[in-house]
N, C-alpha and C. Protein backbone atom coordinates (compact mmCIF):
# COMPACT_ATOMS: atom_id res chain seq x y z
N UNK A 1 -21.89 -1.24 -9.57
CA UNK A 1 -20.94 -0.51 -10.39
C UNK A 1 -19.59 -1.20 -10.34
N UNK A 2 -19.49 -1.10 -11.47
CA UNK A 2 -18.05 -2.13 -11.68
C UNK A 2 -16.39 -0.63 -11.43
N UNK A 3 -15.46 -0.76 -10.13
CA UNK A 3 -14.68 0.01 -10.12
C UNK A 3 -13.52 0.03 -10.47
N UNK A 4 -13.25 -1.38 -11.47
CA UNK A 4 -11.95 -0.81 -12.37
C UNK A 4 -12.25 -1.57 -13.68
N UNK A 5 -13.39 -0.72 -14.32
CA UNK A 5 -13.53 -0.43 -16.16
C UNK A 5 -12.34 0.20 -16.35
N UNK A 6 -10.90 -0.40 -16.01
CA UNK A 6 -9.88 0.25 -17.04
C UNK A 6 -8.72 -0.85 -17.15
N UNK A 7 -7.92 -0.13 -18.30
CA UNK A 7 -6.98 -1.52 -18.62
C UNK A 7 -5.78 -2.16 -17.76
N UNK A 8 -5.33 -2.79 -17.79
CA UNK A 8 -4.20 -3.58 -16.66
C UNK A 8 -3.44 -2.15 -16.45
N UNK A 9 -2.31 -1.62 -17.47
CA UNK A 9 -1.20 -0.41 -16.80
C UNK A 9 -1.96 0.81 -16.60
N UNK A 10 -3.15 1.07 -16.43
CA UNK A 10 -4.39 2.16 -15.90
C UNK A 10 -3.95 1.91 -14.59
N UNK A 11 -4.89 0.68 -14.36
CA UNK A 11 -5.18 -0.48 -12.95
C UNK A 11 -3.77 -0.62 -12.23
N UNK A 12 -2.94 -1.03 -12.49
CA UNK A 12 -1.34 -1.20 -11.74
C UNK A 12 -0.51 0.83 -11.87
N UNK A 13 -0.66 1.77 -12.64
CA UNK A 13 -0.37 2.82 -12.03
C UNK A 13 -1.42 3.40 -10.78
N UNK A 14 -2.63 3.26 -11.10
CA UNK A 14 -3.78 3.87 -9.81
C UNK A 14 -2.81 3.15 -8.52
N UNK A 15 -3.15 1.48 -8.67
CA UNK A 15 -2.59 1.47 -7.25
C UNK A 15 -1.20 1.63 -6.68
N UNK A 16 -0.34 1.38 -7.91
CA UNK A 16 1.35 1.82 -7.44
C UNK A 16 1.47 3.06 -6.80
N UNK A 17 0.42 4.25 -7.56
CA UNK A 17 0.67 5.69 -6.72
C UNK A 17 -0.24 5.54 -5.43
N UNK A 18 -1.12 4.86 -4.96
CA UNK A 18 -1.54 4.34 -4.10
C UNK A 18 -0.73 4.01 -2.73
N UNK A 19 0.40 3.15 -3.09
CA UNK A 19 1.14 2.32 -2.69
C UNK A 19 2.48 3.13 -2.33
N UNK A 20 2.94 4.04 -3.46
CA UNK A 20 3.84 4.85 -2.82
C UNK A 20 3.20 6.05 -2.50
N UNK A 21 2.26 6.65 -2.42
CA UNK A 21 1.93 7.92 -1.11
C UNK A 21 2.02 7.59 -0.20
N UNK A 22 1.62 6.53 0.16
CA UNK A 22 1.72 5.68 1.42
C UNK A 22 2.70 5.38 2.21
N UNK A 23 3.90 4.75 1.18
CA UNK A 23 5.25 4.95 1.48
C UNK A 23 5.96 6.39 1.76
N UNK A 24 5.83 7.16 1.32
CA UNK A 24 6.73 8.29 0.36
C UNK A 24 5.58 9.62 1.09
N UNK A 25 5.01 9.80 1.74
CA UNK A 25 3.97 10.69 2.22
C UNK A 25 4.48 11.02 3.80
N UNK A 26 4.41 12.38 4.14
CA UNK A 26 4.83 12.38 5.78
C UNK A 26 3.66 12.53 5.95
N UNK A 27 3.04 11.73 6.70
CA UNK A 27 1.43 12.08 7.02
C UNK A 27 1.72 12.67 8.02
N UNK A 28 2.51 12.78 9.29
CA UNK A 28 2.71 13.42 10.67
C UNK A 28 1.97 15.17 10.01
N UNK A 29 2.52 15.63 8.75
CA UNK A 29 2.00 17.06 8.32
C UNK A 29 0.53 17.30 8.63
N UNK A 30 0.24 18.55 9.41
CA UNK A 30 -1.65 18.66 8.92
C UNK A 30 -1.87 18.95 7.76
N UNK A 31 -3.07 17.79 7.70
CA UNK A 31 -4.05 18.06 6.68
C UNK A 31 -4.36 16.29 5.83
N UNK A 32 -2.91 16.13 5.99
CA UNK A 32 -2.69 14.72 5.80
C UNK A 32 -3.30 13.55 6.54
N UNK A 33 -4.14 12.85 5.32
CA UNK A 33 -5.54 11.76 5.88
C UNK A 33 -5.11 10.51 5.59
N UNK A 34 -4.87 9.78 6.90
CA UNK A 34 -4.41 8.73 6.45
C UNK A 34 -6.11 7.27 6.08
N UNK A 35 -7.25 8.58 6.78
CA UNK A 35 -8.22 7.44 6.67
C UNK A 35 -9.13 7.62 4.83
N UNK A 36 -7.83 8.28 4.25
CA UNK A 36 -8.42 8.32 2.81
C UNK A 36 -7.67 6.82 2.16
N UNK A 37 -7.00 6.53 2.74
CA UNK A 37 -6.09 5.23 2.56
C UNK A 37 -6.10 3.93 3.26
N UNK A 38 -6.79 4.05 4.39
CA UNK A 38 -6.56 2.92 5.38
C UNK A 38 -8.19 2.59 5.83
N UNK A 39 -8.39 1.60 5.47
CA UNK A 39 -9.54 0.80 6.13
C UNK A 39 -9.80 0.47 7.40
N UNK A 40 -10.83 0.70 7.65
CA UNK A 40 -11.13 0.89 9.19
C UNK A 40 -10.43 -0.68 9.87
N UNK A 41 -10.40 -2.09 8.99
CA UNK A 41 -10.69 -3.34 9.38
C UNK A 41 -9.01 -3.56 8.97
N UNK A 42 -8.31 -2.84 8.54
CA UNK A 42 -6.66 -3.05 8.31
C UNK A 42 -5.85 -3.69 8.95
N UNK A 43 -5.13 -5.03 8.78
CA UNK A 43 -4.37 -5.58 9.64
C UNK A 43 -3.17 -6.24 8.01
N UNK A 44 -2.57 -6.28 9.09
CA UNK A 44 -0.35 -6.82 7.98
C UNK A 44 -0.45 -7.65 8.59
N UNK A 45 0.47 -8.66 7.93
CA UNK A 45 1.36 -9.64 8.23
C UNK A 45 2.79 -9.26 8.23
N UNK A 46 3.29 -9.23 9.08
CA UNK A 46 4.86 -8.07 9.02
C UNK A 46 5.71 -9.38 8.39
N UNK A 47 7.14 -8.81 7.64
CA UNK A 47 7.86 -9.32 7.32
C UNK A 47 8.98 -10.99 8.18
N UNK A 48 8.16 -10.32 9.95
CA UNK A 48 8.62 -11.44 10.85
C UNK A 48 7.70 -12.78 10.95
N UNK A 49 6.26 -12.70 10.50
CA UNK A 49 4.95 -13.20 10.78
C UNK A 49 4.32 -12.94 11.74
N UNK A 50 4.53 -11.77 12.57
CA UNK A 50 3.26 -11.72 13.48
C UNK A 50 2.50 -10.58 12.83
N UNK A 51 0.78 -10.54 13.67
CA UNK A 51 0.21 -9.55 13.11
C UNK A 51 0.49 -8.37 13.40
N UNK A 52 -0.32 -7.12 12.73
CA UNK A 52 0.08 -6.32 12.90
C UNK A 52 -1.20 -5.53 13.05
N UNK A 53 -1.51 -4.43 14.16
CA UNK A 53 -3.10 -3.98 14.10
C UNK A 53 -3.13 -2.62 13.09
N UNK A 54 -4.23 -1.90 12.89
CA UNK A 54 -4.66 -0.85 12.23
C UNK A 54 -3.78 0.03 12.84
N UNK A 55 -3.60 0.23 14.39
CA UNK A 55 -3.14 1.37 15.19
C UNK A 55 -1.81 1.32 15.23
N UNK A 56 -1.13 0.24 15.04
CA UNK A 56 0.11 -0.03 15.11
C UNK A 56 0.75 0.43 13.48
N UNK A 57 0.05 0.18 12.75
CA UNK A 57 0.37 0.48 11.00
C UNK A 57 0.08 2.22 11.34
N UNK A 58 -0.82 2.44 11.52
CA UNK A 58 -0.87 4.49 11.82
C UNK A 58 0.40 4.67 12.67
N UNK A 59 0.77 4.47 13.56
CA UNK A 59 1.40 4.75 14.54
C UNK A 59 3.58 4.51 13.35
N UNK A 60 3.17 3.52 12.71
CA UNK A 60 4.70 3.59 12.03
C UNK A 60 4.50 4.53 10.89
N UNK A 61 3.64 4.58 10.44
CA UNK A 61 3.50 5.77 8.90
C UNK A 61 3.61 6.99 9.77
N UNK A 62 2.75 7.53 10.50
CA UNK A 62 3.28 8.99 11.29
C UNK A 62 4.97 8.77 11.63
N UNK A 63 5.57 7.62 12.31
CA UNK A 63 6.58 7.86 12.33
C UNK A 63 7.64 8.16 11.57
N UNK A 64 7.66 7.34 10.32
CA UNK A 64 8.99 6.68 8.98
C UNK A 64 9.36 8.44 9.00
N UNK A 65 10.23 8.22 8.57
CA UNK A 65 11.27 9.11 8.13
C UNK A 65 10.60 9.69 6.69
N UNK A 66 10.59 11.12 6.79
CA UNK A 66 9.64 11.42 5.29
C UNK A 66 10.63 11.38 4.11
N UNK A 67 12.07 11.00 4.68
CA UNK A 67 13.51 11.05 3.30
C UNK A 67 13.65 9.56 2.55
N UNK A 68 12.91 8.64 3.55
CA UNK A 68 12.90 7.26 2.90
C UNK A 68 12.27 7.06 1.84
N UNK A 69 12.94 6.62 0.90
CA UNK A 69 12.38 6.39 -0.42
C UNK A 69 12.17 4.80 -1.03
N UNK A 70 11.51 4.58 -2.08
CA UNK A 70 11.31 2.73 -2.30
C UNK A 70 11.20 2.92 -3.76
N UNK A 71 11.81 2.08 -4.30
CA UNK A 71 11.17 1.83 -5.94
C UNK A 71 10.63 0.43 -5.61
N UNK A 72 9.36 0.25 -6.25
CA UNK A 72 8.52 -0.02 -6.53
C UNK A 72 8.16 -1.03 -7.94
N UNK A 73 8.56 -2.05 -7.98
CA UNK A 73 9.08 -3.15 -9.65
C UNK A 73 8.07 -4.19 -9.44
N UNK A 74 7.87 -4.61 -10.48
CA UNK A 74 6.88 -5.38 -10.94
C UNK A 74 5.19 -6.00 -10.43
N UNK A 75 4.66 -4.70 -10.74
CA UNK A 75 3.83 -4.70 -10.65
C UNK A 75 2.44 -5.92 -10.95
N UNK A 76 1.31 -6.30 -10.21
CA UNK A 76 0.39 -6.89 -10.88
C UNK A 76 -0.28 -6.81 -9.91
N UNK A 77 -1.99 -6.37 -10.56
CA UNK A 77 -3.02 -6.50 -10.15
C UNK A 77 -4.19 -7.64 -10.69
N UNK A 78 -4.78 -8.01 -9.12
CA UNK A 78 -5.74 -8.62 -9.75
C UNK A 78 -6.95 -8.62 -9.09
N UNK A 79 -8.22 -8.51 -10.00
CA UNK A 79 -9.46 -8.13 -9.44
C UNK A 79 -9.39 -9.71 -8.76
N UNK A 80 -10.23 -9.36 -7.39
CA UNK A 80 -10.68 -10.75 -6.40
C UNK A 80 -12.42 -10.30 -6.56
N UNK A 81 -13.07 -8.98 -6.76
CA UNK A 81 -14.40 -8.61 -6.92
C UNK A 81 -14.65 -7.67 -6.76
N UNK A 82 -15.65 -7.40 -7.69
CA UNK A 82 -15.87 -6.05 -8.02
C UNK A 82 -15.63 -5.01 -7.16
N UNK A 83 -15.03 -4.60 -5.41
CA UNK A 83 -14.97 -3.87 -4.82
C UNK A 83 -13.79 -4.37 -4.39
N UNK A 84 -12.91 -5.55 -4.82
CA UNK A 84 -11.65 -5.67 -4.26
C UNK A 84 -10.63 -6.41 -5.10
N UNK A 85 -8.99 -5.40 -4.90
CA UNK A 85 -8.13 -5.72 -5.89
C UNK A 85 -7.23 -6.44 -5.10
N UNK A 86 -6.16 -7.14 -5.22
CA UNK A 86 -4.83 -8.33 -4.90
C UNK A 86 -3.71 -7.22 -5.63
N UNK A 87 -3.04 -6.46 -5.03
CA UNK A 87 -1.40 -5.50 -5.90
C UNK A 87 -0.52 -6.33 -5.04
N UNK A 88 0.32 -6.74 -6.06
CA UNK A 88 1.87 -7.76 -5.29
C UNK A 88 2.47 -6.46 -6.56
N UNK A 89 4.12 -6.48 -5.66
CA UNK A 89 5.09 -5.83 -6.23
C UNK A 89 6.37 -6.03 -5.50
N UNK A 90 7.16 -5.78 -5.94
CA UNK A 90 8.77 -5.78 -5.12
C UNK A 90 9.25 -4.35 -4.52
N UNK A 91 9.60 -4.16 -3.43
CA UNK A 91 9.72 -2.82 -3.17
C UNK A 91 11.07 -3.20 -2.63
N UNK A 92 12.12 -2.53 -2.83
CA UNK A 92 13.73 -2.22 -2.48
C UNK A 92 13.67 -1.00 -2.07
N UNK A 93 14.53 -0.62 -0.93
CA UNK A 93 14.74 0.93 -0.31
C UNK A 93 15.63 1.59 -1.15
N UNK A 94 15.80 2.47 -1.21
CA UNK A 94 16.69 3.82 -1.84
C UNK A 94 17.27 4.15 -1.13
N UNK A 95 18.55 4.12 -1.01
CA UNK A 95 19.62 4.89 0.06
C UNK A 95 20.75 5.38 -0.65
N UNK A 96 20.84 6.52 -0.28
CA UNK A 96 21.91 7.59 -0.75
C UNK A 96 22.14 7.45 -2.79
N UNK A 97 20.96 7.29 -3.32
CA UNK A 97 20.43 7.57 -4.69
C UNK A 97 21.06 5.89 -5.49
N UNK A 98 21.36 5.28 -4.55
CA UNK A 98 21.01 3.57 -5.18
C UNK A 98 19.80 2.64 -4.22
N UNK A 99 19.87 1.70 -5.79
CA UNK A 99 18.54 0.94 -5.10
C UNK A 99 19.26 -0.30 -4.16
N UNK A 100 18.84 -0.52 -3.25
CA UNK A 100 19.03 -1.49 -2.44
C UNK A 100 18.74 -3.46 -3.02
N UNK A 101 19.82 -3.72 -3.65
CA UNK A 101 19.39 -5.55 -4.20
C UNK A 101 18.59 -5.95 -3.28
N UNK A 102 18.80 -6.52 -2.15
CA UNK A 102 17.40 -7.11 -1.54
C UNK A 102 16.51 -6.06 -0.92
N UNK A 103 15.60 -6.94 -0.70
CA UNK A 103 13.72 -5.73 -0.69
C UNK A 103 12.61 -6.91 0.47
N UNK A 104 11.66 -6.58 -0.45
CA UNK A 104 10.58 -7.39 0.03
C UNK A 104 9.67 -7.71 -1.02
N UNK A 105 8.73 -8.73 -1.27
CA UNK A 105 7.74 -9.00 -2.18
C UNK A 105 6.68 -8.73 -1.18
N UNK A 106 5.72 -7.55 -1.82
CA UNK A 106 4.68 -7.62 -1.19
C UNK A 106 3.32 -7.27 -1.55
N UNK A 107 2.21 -7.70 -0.84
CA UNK A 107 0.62 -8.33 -1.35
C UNK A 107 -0.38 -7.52 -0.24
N UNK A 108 -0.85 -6.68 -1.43
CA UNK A 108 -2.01 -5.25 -0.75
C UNK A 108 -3.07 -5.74 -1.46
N UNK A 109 -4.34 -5.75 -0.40
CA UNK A 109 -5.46 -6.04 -0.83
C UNK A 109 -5.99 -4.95 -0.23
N UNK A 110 -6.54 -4.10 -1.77
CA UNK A 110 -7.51 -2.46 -1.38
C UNK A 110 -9.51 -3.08 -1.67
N UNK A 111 -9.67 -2.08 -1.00
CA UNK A 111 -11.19 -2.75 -1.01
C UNK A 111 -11.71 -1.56 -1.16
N UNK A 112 -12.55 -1.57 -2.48
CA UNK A 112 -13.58 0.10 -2.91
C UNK A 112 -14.33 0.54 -1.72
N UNK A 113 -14.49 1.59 -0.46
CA UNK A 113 -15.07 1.82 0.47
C UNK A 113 -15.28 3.09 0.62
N UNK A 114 -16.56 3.59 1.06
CA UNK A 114 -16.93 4.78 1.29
C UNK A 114 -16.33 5.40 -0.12
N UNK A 115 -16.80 4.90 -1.13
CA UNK A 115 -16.48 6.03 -2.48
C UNK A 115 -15.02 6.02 -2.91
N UNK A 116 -13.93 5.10 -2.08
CA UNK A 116 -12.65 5.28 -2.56
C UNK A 116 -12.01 3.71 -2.21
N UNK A 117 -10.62 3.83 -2.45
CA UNK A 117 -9.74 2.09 -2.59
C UNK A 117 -9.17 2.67 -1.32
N UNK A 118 -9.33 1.23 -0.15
CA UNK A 118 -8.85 1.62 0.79
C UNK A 118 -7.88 0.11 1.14
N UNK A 119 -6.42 0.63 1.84
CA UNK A 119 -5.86 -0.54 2.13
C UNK A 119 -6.71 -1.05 3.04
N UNK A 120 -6.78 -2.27 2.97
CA UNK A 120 -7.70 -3.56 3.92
C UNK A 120 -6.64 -4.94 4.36
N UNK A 121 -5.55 -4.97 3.64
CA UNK A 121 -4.32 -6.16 4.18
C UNK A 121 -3.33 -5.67 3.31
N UNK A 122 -1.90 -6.07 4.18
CA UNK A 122 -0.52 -5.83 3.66
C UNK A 122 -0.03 -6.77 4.41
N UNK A 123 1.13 -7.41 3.50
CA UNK A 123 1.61 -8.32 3.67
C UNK A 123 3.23 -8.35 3.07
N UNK A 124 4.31 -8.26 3.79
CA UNK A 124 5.79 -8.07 3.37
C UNK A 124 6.70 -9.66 3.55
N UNK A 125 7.33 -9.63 2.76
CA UNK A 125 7.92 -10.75 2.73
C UNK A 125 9.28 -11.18 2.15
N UNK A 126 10.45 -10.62 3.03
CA UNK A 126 11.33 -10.36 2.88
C UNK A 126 12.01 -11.41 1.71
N UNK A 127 13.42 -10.75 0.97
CA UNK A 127 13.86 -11.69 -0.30
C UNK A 127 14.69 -11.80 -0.14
């Protein structure tokens, strides 16, 4: 089964809202699943270059601040195969209702699993 029969701005909103629940979500709340999002095999490349593990990425999303906000610019997806997409975008922080000029460029590879798109690599790269 082919999992994205849909057109490019279909394909780049699915994963942008993807991308900011993720951001923009207090998962610390019950009820809130972070393994509807995160792949069991998940590892970053942090913005410094070292790695980063699955437990260590849970461990900062329970933490972030649930007031931090990101816009989210220029989007593009690209199928790598039929169960896995490549999303690069620019993300700048939001502070006190302006966007922040420098950000990060960064490269999420979701992989179709157990019935849903799960992050499988993130990669930040400061600008």
């Amino acid at each position: 089964m082919n999992h994205f029969d849909k057109s490019e701005s279909a394909l780049i909103e699915q994963f942008k809202h993807r991308e900011e629940t993720l951001l923009h979500t207090d998962f610390s709340k019950p009820g809130m699943q972070l393994d509807d999002f995160l792949h069991p095999e998940l590892f970053e490349i942090s913005p410094i270059g070292s790695y980063t593990t699955r437990s260590e990425i849970v461990s900062w999303l329970l933490a972030k601040s649930p007031l931090q906000r990101w816009s989210l610019t220029q989007f593009k997806v690209v199928a790598l195969a039929t169960d896995t997409m490549l999303v690069c975008y620019q993300a700048n922080s939001i502070n006190d209702g302006n966007v922040k000029e420098t950000g990060s460029l960064r490269s999420s590879i979701w992989r179709f699993y157990n019935r849903q798109w799960l992050l499988q690599f993130h990669q930040a790269t400061k600008n």
